[in-house]
Short mmCIF file of C-alpha atoms in Angstrom, two decimals:
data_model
loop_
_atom_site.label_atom_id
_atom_site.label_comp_id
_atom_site.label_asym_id
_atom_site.label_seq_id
_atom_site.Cartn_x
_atom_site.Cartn_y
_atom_site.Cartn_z
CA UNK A 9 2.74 -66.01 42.21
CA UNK A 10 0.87 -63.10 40.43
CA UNK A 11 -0.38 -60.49 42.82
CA UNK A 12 -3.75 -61.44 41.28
CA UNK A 13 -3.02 -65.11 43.32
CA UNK A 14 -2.32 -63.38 46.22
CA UNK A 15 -4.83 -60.91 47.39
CA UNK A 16 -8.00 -61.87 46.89
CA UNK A 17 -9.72 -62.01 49.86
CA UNK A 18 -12.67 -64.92 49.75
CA UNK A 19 -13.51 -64.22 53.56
CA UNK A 20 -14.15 -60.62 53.21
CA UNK A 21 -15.45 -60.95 49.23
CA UNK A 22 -18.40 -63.58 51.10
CA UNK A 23 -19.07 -61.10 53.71
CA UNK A 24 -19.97 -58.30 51.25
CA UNK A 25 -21.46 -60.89 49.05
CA UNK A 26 -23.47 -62.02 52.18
CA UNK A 27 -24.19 -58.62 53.91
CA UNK A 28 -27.75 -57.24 54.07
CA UNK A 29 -27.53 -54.52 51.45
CA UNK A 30 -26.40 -56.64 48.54
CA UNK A 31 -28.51 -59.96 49.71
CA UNK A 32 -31.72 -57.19 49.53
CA UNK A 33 -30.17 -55.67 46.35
CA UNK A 34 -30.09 -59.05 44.35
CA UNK A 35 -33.59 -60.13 46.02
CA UNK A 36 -35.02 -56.78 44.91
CA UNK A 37 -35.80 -56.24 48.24
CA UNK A 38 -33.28 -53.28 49.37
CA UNK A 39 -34.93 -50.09 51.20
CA UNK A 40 -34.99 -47.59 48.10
CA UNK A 41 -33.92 -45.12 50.78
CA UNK A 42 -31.27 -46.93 51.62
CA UNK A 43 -30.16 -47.78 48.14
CA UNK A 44 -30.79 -44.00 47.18
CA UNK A 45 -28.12 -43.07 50.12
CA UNK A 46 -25.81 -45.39 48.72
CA UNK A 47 -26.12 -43.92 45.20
CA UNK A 48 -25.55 -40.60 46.69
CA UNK A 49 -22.76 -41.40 48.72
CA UNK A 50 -21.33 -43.19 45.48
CA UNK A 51 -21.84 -40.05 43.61
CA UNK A 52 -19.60 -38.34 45.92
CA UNK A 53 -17.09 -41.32 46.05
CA UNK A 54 -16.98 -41.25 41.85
CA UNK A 55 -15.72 -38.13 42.02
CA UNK A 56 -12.53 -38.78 43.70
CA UNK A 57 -11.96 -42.01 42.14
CA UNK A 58 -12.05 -40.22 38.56
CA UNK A 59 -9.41 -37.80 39.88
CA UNK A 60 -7.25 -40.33 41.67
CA UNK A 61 -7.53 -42.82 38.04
CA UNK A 62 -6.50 -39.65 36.12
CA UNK A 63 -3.68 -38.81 38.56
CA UNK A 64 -2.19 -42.50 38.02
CA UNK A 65 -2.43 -42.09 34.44
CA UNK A 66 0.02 -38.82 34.22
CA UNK A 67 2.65 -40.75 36.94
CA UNK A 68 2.87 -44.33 34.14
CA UNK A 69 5.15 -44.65 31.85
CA UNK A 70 3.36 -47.25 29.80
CA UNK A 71 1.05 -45.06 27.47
CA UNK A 72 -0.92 -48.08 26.95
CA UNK A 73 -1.77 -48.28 30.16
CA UNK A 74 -1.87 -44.42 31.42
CA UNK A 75 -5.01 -44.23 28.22
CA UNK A 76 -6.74 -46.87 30.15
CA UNK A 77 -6.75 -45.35 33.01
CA UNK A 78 -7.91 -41.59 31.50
CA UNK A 79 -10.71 -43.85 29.73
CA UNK A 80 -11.76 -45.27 32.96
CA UNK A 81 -11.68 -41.67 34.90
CA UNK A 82 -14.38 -40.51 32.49
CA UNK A 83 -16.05 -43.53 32.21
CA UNK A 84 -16.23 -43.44 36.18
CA UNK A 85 -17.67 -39.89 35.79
CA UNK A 86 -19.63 -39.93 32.78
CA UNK A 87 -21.05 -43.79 32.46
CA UNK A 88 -21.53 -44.32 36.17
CA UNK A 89 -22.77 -40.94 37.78
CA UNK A 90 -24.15 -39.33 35.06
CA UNK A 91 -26.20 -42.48 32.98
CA UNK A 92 -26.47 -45.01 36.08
CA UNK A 93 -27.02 -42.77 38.82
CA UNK A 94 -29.25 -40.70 37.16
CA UNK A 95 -31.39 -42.95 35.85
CA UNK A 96 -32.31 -44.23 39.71
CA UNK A 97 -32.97 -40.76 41.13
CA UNK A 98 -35.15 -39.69 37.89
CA UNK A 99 -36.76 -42.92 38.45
CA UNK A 100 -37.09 -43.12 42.07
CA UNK A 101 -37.42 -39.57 42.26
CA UNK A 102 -34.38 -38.88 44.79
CA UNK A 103 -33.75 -36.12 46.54
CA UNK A 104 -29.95 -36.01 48.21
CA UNK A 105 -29.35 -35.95 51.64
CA UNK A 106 -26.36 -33.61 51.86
CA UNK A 107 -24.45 -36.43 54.14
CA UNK A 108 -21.40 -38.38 53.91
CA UNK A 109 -20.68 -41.52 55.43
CA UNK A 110 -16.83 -42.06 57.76
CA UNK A 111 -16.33 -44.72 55.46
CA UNK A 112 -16.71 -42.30 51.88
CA UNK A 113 -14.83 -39.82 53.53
CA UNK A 114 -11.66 -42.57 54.61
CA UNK A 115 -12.13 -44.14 51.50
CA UNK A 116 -11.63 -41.33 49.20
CA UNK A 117 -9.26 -39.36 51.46
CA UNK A 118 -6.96 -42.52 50.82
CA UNK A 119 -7.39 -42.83 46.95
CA UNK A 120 -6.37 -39.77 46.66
CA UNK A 121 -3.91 -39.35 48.78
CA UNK A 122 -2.27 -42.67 47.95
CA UNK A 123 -2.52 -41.51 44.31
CA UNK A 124 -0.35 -38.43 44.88
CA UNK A 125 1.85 -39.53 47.35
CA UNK A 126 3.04 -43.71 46.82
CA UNK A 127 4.55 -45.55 44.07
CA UNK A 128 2.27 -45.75 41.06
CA UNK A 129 2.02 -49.43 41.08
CA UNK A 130 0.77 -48.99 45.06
CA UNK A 131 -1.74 -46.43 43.62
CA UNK A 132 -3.09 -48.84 41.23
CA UNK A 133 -3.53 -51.52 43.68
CA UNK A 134 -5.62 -49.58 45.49
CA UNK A 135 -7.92 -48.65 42.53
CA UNK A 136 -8.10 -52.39 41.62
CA UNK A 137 -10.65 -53.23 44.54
CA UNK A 138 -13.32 -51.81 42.87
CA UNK A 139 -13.40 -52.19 40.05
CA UNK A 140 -12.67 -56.41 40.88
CA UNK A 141 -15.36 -56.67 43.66
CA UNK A 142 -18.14 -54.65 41.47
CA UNK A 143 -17.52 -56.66 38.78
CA UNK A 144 -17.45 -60.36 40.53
CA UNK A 145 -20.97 -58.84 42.42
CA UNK A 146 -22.51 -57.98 39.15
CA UNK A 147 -22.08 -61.44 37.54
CA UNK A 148 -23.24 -63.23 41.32
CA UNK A 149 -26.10 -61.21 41.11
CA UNK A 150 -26.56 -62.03 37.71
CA UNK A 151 -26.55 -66.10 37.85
CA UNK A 152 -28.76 -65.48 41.23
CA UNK A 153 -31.05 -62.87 40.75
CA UNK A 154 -34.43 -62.33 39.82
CA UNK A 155 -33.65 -59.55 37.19
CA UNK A 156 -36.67 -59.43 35.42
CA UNK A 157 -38.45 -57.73 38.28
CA UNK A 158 -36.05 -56.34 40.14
CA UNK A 159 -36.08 -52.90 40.48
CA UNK A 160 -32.19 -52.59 41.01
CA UNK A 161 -31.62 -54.74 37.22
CA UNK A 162 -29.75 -51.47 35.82
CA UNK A 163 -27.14 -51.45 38.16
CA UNK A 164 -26.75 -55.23 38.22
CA UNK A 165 -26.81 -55.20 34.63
CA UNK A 166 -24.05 -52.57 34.57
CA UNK A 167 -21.88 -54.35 36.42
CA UNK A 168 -22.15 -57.83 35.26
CA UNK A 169 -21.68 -56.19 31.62
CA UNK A 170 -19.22 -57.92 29.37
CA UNK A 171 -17.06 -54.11 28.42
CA UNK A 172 -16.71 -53.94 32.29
CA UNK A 173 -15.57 -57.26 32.83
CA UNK A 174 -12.88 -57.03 30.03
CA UNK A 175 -11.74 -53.65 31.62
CA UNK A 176 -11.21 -55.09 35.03
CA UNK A 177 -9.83 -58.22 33.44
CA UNK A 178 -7.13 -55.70 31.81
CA UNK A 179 -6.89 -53.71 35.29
CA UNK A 180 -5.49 -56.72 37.21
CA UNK A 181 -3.38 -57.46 34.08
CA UNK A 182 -1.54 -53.93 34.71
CA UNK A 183 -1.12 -54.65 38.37
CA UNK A 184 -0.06 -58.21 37.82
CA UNK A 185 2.60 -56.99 35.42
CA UNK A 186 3.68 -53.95 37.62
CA UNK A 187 4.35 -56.08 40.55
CA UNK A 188 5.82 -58.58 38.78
CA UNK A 189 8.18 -55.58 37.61
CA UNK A 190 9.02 -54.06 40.83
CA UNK A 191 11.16 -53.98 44.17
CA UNK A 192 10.41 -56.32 46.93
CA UNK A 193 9.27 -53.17 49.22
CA UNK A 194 6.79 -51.85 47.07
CA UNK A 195 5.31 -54.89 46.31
CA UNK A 196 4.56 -55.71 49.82
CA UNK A 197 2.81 -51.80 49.89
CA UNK A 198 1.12 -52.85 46.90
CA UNK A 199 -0.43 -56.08 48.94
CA UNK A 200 -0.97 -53.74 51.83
CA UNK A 201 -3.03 -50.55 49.88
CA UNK A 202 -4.79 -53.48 48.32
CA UNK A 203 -6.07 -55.22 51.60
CA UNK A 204 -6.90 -51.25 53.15
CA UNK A 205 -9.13 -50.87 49.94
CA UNK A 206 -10.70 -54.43 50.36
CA UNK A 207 -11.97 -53.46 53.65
CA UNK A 208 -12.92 -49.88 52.35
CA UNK A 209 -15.20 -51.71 50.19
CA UNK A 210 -17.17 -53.33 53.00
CA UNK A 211 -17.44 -50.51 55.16
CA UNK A 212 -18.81 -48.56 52.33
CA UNK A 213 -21.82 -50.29 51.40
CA UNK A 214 -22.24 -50.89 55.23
CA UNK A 215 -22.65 -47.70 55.91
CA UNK A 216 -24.92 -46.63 53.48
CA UNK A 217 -27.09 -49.64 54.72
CA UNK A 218 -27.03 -48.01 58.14
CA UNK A 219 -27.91 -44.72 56.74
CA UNK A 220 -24.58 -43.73 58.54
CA UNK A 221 -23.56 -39.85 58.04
CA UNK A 222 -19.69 -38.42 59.40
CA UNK A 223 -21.83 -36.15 61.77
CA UNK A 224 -24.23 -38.10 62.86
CA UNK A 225 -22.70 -39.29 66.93
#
């Protein structure tokens, strides 16, 4: 089986399909506060995903796939934070908190570190959450949403977009192929730093529901 075939996890993907924050998000409904704190923390999180996409580029030997990764760490910088972000806080006039959630801080901490430190094809298993679960949210929302009135239709728009969807399309087509490609032990850590991202995802979005903040006990 293709690692595609093998990780996707429906009960966890229905949980963050079904928790508050993106139920309120697709409704229109979602606190602006709280959808504000989760642009912020986002902001932060883009960061390190940029640098941990550019990091996996230098480390592959395919230089068809290394470019699409370097495209994707500016796009993550320079499409996302700097043209979606920005247009909520000049809209909703936002002003940051200074906090970061536990679940930013874990989540980065092991992009990064994962980046640097594992197998390349474990690296990009662990980038390949995102970009799979934004993109399957974006086109729920879209085929269930009120866009016309909702005040979130940017960043379901964004997501749901058909350039995105071809670039994760061609994301789990490098995974599938490096794990087809590679030892038996790295392709169980390649399972494994898939799954940890998976949940990463949840407990993101949770905690900027929850307002959460790393120093707030």
């Amino acid at each position: 089986m293709s690692f595609s075939n093998i990780v996707w996890n429906k009960e966890i993907y229905n949980k963050i399909i079904n928790m508050p924050f993106n139920q309120e998000l697709m409704n229109g409904t979602l606190n602006k506060e709280k959808f504000l704190y989760y642009i912020e923390q986002d902001s932060l999180y883009l960061k390190y995903y940029s640098k941990a996409l550019s990091t996996i580029a230098t480390k592959l030997d395919n230089s068809e796939y290394a470019i699409f990764f370097l495209k994707s760490s500016i796009n993550a910088y320079i499409v996302e934070k700097e043209v979606v972000h920005k247009y909520f806080k000049d809209t909703f006039k936002a002003k940051n908190t200074n906090k970061i959630t536990t679940a930013n801080i874990a989540y980065t901490s092991y992009l990064i570190s994962t980046a640097n430190i594992e197998a390349v094809e474990v690296a990009t298993s662990s980038i390949l959450p995102c970009f799979w679960i934004y993109n399957e949210l974006g086109k729920y929302f879209r085929e269930n949403a009120n866009i016309i009135d909702n005040p979130y239709k940017k960043w379901i728009e964004t997501y749901s977009d058909e350039e995105f969807s071809k670039s994760t399309e061609y994301l789990i087509k490098i995974v599938d192929s490096l794990y087809k490609n590679t030892t038996k032990e790295i392709k169980e850590k390649m399972i494994e730093s898939f799954n940890k991202a998976f949940i990463f995802e949840y407990r993101f979005w949770n905690d900027s529901y929850n307002l959460e903040s790393f120093d707030n006990i």
